[in-house]
Amino acid sequence: DEAKQQHLRVLAYRAGDDEHHLRQVRLMGLLRHALELQEFRLVFQPKLHLVTRRVAHVEALLRWSTPSYGEVSPDEFIPLAERSGLIRAITRHVIDASLCQARPWIEAGLVEGVAVNLSPMDLVDPGLPAHVGDLLRAHGVAPASLVLEVTEHTVMRDVEAARDTMHALRAQGVRLSIDDFGTGHSSLAQLRGLPVDEIKIDKSFVADLGAGSGDSVIVRSAIEIGHNMGLTVVAEGVETPENLAILEALGCDMVQGYLFAPPLAPAALVEWCARRRSRAVEA
Ligand code: C2E
Ligand code: MG
Ligand code: MG
Ligand code: MG
């Protein structure tokens, strides 16, 4: 009987596995046409200076809506775009659309700049730095107003290639951020050789702050390391006043998370900024 149960479990697992595989294959096919069908859109989530609570940058986050599968999360489709090589075109589209969208916000003083996420393959795309320069000129956006976020995993996958691309991007004047910091086991020595302006502490560490566990060694040392290296330290995934209070006590520079705003459609972001400005004192 036990053996039979086991057999059924295996079958169920395989069925689930096949279903998952089928979904991946189908999504991959749909992804090929997503750009031309204009199925992508961007939402923007503010990053705030912790002390003044003023908006620093907005991070562009990609959304994909398909007729057959509805909303598909970037955590699912970005890896597919990576594997299929589509990511390069998608990244270029995201940078282009983000600059186009954010330019009037920057000019109006609503935001300091816009942040865009890069994928591993982008860091081995030798044409990317020059392309970024072209896009900045075409949109008339100052390079320092563009932040490119690269995860720690991405950098560590091929440190040599990443370093070259990052230096070339830096030469264009853009700022670079290490996203999901703390999850990639990079050493201080490796980090030191990279032209980085900012680190973003991964939300998994931020979520624990104040939840009975007080502050976390990881968050505390990330802030210390960042400051010792002259970097701006951002905490992502700030959801509660307890999270915020501890980050404030530890001297974190910037915060981002649902406590302030979720990723917002362009019109909603502008409204959010206007509402914040009309308030005299911020909580
Ligand atoms: P990320 O860059 O680390 O972005 C942070 C993720 O956390 C976003 O999920 C955001 O919506 C979510 N988030 C924001 N505030 C909170 C919070 O307070 N609590 C929690 N639990 N989550 C919060 P999203 O938009 O689903 O994106 C997931 C990941 O997909 C991103 O992680 C990024 O690595 C990737 N991604 C998104 N858009 C793009 C893109 O245009 N290009 C590339 N290459 N990757 C992208
Ligand atoms: Mg990011
Ligand atoms: Mg992150
Ligand atoms: Mg992430």
Coordinates of C-alpha atoms and ligand atoms in Angstrom, one line a residue:
D1 CA 0.0 0.0 0.0
E2 CA 2.8 2.3 0.9
A3 CA 4.5 1.5 -2.3
K4 CA 1.3 2.3 -4.2
Q5 CA 1.0 5.6 -2.5
Q6 CA 4.6 6.4 -3.3
H7 CA 4.0 5.5 -7.0
L8 CA 1.0 7.8 -7.1
R9 CA 3.0 10.6 -5.7
V10 CA 5.7 10.2 -8.3
L11 CA 3.1 10.2 -11.1
A12 CA 1.4 13.3 -9.7
Y13 CA 4.8 15.0 -9.4
R14 CA 5.6 14.1 -13.0
A15 CA 2.3 15.4 -14.2
G16 CA 3.0 18.7 -12.4
D17 CA 6.4 18.8 -13.9
D18 CA 5.1 18.2 -17.4
E19 CA 2.5 20.9 -17.0
H20 CA 5.2 23.3 -15.8
H21 CA 7.4 22.4 -18.7
L22 CA 4.5 22.9 -21.2
R23 CA 3.8 26.3 -19.7
Q24 CA 7.4 27.3 -20.0
V25 CA 7.6 26.2 -23.7
R26 CA 4.3 28.1 -24.5
L27 CA 5.4 31.2 -22.7
M28 CA 8.7 31.2 -24.5
G29 CA 6.8 31.1 -27.8
L30 CA 4.5 34.0 -26.7
L31 CA 7.4 36.0 -25.5
R32 CA 8.8 36.1 -29.0
H33 CA 5.9 38.3 -30.1
A34 CA 5.3 40.2 -26.9
L35 CA 7.3 43.3 -27.9
E36 CA 5.7 43.7 -31.3
L37 CA 2.3 43.0 -29.8
Q38 CA 2.9 45.7 -27.2
E39 CA 2.1 43.3 -24.4
F40 CA 4.7 44.9 -22.0
R41 CA 4.1 47.8 -19.8
L42 CA 6.1 49.5 -17.1
V43 CA 5.2 50.3 -13.5
F44 CA 7.4 52.5 -11.4
Q45 CA 8.2 52.2 -7.7
P46 CA 9.7 55.1 -5.8
K47 CA 12.9 54.9 -3.8
L48 CA 13.0 57.5 -1.0
H49 CA 15.8 59.3 0.9
L50 CA 15.3 58.0 4.4
V51 CA 16.1 61.1 6.3
T52 CA 14.0 63.6 4.2
R53 CA 11.5 61.1 2.8
R54 CA 12.0 62.8 -0.6
V55 CA 11.7 60.8 -3.7
A56 CA 15.1 59.8 -5.1
H57 CA 14.6 57.6 -8.2
V58 CA 11.7 55.5 -9.5
E59 CA 12.5 51.9 -10.4
A60 CA 11.0 50.7 -13.6
L61 CA 9.5 47.2 -13.3
L62 CA 8.3 45.3 -16.3
R63 CA 4.9 43.8 -16.6
W64 CA 3.7 41.3 -19.2
S65 CA 0.0 40.6 -19.8
T66 CA -0.8 37.8 -22.2
P67 CA -4.2 36.9 -23.7
S68 CA -3.9 33.2 -22.7
Y69 CA -2.1 33.3 -19.4
G70 CA -3.0 36.7 -18.0
E71 CA -0.3 38.5 -16.0
V72 CA 3.0 36.6 -16.0
S73 CA 5.5 37.6 -13.3
P74 CA 8.9 38.9 -14.3
D75 CA 10.4 36.3 -12.0
E76 CA 9.0 33.8 -14.5
F77 CA 9.4 35.5 -17.9
I78 CA 12.8 37.2 -17.4
P79 CA 14.6 33.9 -17.0
L80 CA 12.8 32.7 -20.2
A81 CA 13.9 35.8 -22.0
E82 CA 17.4 35.2 -20.8
R83 CA 17.4 31.6 -22.1
S84 CA 15.9 32.6 -25.5
G85 CA 18.2 35.5 -26.0
L86 CA 15.2 37.9 -26.2
I87 CA 16.4 39.7 -23.1
R88 CA 18.7 42.0 -25.1
A89 CA 15.9 43.5 -27.1
I90 CA 13.7 43.6 -24.0
T91 CA 16.3 45.4 -22.0
R92 CA 16.8 48.0 -24.7
H93 CA 13.1 48.5 -24.9
V94 CA 12.8 48.9 -21.1
I95 CA 15.6 51.5 -21.0
D96 CA 14.1 53.4 -24.0
A97 CA 10.6 53.4 -22.6
S98 CA 11.8 54.3 -19.0
L99 CA 13.8 57.3 -20.3
C100 CA 10.8 58.4 -22.4
Q101 CA 8.5 58.1 -19.5
A102 CA 10.7 59.6 -16.8
R103 CA 12.1 62.5 -18.7
P104 CA 9.2 64.9 -17.9
W105 CA 9.2 63.7 -14.3
I106 CA 12.9 64.5 -14.0
E107 CA 12.5 67.9 -15.7
A108 CA 9.6 68.8 -13.4
G109 CA 11.7 67.8 -10.4
L110 CA 9.3 65.1 -9.4
V111 CA 12.1 62.5 -9.3
E112 CA 15.9 62.6 -9.5
G113 CA 16.1 59.8 -12.0
V114 CA 15.0 56.4 -13.1
A115 CA 16.4 52.9 -12.3
V116 CA 16.3 50.0 -14.7
N117 CA 17.1 46.3 -14.0
L118 CA 19.7 44.5 -16.1
S119 CA 19.9 40.7 -16.6
P120 CA 23.0 38.5 -16.7
M121 CA 23.1 38.5 -20.6
D122 CA 23.0 42.2 -20.7
L123 CA 26.3 42.3 -18.9
V124 CA 27.9 40.3 -21.7
D125 CA 26.3 42.4 -24.4
P126 CA 29.2 44.4 -25.7
G127 CA 26.9 46.8 -27.6
L128 CA 24.9 47.8 -24.5
P129 CA 27.1 50.7 -23.2
A130 CA 27.1 52.5 -26.5
H131 CA 23.4 51.9 -27.0
V132 CA 22.7 53.3 -23.5
G133 CA 24.7 56.4 -24.5
D134 CA 22.7 56.8 -27.7
L135 CA 19.4 56.4 -25.8
L136 CA 20.4 59.0 -23.2
R137 CA 21.3 61.5 -25.9
A138 CA 18.1 60.8 -27.9
H139 CA 15.9 61.4 -24.9
G140 CA 17.9 64.3 -23.6
V141 CA 18.3 62.7 -20.2
A142 CA 21.5 63.4 -18.1
P143 CA 23.4 60.1 -17.7
A144 CA 23.6 60.6 -13.9
S145 CA 19.8 60.3 -13.9
L146 CA 19.9 56.7 -15.0
V147 CA 20.6 54.0 -12.5
L148 CA 21.2 50.5 -13.8
E149 CA 20.5 47.7 -11.2
V150 CA 22.5 44.5 -11.5
T151 CA 22.0 41.6 -9.1
E152 CA 24.8 40.3 -7.1
H153 CA 24.3 36.9 -8.7
T154 CA 24.6 38.4 -12.2
V155 CA 27.9 40.0 -11.4
M156 CA 29.3 36.9 -9.7
R157 CA 28.4 34.7 -12.7
D158 CA 31.2 36.2 -14.7
V159 CA 33.0 38.9 -12.7
E160 CA 35.5 39.7 -15.6
A161 CA 32.8 40.3 -18.2
A162 CA 30.6 42.2 -15.7
R163 CA 33.5 44.4 -14.7
D164 CA 34.2 45.4 -18.3
T165 CA 30.6 46.2 -19.1
M166 CA 30.1 48.0 -15.9
H167 CA 33.2 50.2 -16.5
A168 CA 32.0 50.9 -20.0
L169 CA 28.5 51.9 -18.7
R170 CA 30.1 54.0 -16.0
A171 CA 32.2 55.8 -18.7
Q172 CA 28.8 56.8 -20.2
G173 CA 28.1 58.5 -16.9
V174 CA 25.3 56.2 -15.7
R175 CA 25.1 55.0 -12.0
L176 CA 25.3 51.4 -11.1
S177 CA 23.6 49.6 -8.3
I178 CA 24.0 46.1 -6.9
D179 CA 20.5 44.6 -6.4
D180 CA 19.5 41.8 -4.1
F181 CA 22.7 42.5 -2.1
G182 CA 23.4 39.8 0.5
T183 CA 22.1 36.9 -1.6
G184 CA 25.1 36.4 -3.9
H185 CA 28.0 35.7 -1.5
S186 CA 30.3 38.2 -3.2
S187 CA 33.4 39.1 -1.3
L188 CA 34.4 42.5 -0.3
A189 CA 37.5 42.2 -2.5
Q190 CA 35.3 41.4 -5.6
L191 CA 33.0 44.3 -4.9
R192 CA 35.9 46.7 -4.5
G193 CA 37.0 46.3 -8.1
L194 CA 33.6 47.2 -9.4
P195 CA 32.4 50.7 -10.3
V196 CA 29.4 50.7 -8.1
D197 CA 27.5 53.7 -6.6
E198 CA 24.8 51.9 -4.6
I199 CA 23.8 48.6 -3.0
K200 CA 20.3 47.4 -2.4
I201 CA 19.9 45.1 0.5
D202 CA 17.6 42.2 -0.5
K203 CA 14.1 42.3 0.7
S204 CA 14.4 38.9 2.4
F205 CA 16.7 40.5 5.0
V206 CA 14.7 43.6 5.4
A207 CA 11.5 41.7 6.0
D208 CA 12.9 40.2 9.2
L209 CA 13.7 43.6 10.8
G210 CA 11.7 44.1 13.9
A211 CA 9.7 40.9 13.6
G212 CA 10.7 39.9 17.1
S213 CA 14.3 39.4 15.9
G214 CA 15.5 43.0 16.3
D215 CA 18.0 44.1 13.7
S216 CA 19.9 41.6 11.6
V217 CA 23.6 41.1 11.4
I218 CA 23.3 41.0 7.7
V219 CA 21.5 44.4 7.3
R220 CA 23.8 46.0 9.9
S221 CA 27.0 44.9 8.2
A222 CA 25.7 45.6 4.7
I223 CA 25.1 49.2 5.7
E224 CA 28.5 49.3 7.4
I225 CA 30.3 47.8 4.3
G226 CA 28.4 50.1 2.0
H227 CA 29.3 53.2 3.9
N228 CA 32.9 52.2 4.3
M229 CA 33.1 51.9 0.5
G230 CA 31.4 55.3 0.0
L231 CA 28.2 53.8 -1.4
T232 CA 24.6 54.7 -1.1
V233 CA 22.7 51.9 0.8
V234 CA 19.1 51.2 -0.2
A235 CA 16.8 48.8 1.6
E236 CA 14.1 47.2 -0.6
G237 CA 10.9 45.5 0.5
V238 CA 10.3 47.9 3.5
E239 CA 6.8 46.9 4.5
T240 CA 6.3 48.0 8.2
P241 CA 7.0 50.9 10.4
E242 CA 9.2 48.5 12.5
N243 CA 11.3 47.7 9.4
L244 CA 11.7 51.5 8.8
A245 CA 12.6 52.4 12.4
I246 CA 15.4 49.9 12.5
L247 CA 16.8 51.0 9.1
E248 CA 16.7 54.5 10.3
A249 CA 18.6 53.6 13.5
L250 CA 21.2 51.8 11.4
G251 CA 21.7 54.8 9.2
C252 CA 20.4 53.3 5.9
D253 CA 20.3 56.0 3.1
M254 CA 17.3 55.0 1.0
V255 CA 14.1 52.9 1.4
Q256 CA 11.7 51.4 -1.0
G257 CA 8.7 49.2 -0.4
Y258 CA 5.0 48.7 0.1
L259 CA 5.1 50.9 3.2
F260 CA 5.5 53.9 0.9
A261 CA 4.2 52.8 -2.5
P262 CA 3.8 49.7 -4.6
P263 CA 5.0 49.8 -8.2
L264 CA 2.6 52.2 -9.9
A265 CA 1.4 52.9 -13.4
P266 CA 2.7 56.2 -14.7
A267 CA -0.5 58.3 -14.0
A268 CA -0.7 56.8 -10.5
L269 CA 2.9 57.6 -9.8
V270 CA 2.5 61.2 -10.8
E271 CA -0.6 61.4 -8.5
W272 CA 1.3 59.8 -5.7
C273 CA 4.1 62.3 -6.0
A274 CA 1.7 65.2 -6.1
R275 CA -0.2 64.0 -3.0
R276 CA 3.1 63.6 -1.1
R277 CA 4.2 67.1 -2.0
S278 CA 0.9 68.7 -0.8
R279 CA 1.4 67.2 2.6
A280 CA 3.5 69.5 4.8
V281 CA 5.2 67.0 7.1
E282 CA 5.8 63.4 6.3
A283 CA 5.2 60.5 8.7
Ligands
C2E1 P1 14.0 43.5 -8.0 O1 14.6 44.4 -9.0 O2 14.7 43.1 -6.8 O3 12.6 44.2 -7.6 C1 12.0 44.1 -6.4 C2 10.7 43.3 -6.4 O4 10.1 43.4 -5.1 C3 9.7 43.8 -7.4 O5 9.0 42.6 -7.8 C4 8.8 44.6 -6.6 O6 7.5 44.7 -7.1 C5 8.8 43.9 -5.3 N1 8.5 44.7 -4.1 C6 8.5 46.0 -4.0 N2 8.2 46.4 -2.8 C7 8.0 45.3 -2.0 C8 7.7 45.1 -0.7 O7 7.5 46.0 0.2 N3 7.5 43.8 -0.3 C9 7.7 42.7 -1.2 N4 7.5 41.5 -0.7 N5 8.0 42.9 -2.5 C10 8.2 44.2 -2.9 P2 8.6 42.4 -9.4 O8 8.2 43.7 -10.0 O9 7.7 41.2 -9.5 O10 10.0 42.0 -10.0 C11 10.7 40.9 -9.6 C12 12.1 40.9 -10.2 O11 12.0 40.7 -11.7 C13 12.9 42.1 -10.0 O12 13.5 42.1 -8.7 C14 13.9 42.1 -11.1 O13 15.0 41.3 -10.8 C15 13.1 41.4 -12.2 N6 12.6 42.5 -13.2 C16 11.5 43.2 -13.1 N7 11.4 44.1 -14.2 C17 12.6 43.8 -14.9 C18 13.1 44.4 -16.1 O14 12.6 45.3 -16.8 N8 14.3 43.8 -16.6 C19 14.9 42.8 -15.9 N9 16.1 42.3 -16.4 N10 14.5 42.3 -14.8 C20 13.3 42.8 -14.3
MG2 MG 15.8 46.1 -8.9
MG3 MG 16.0 43.5 -5.5
MG4 MG 14.9 40.6 -7.0

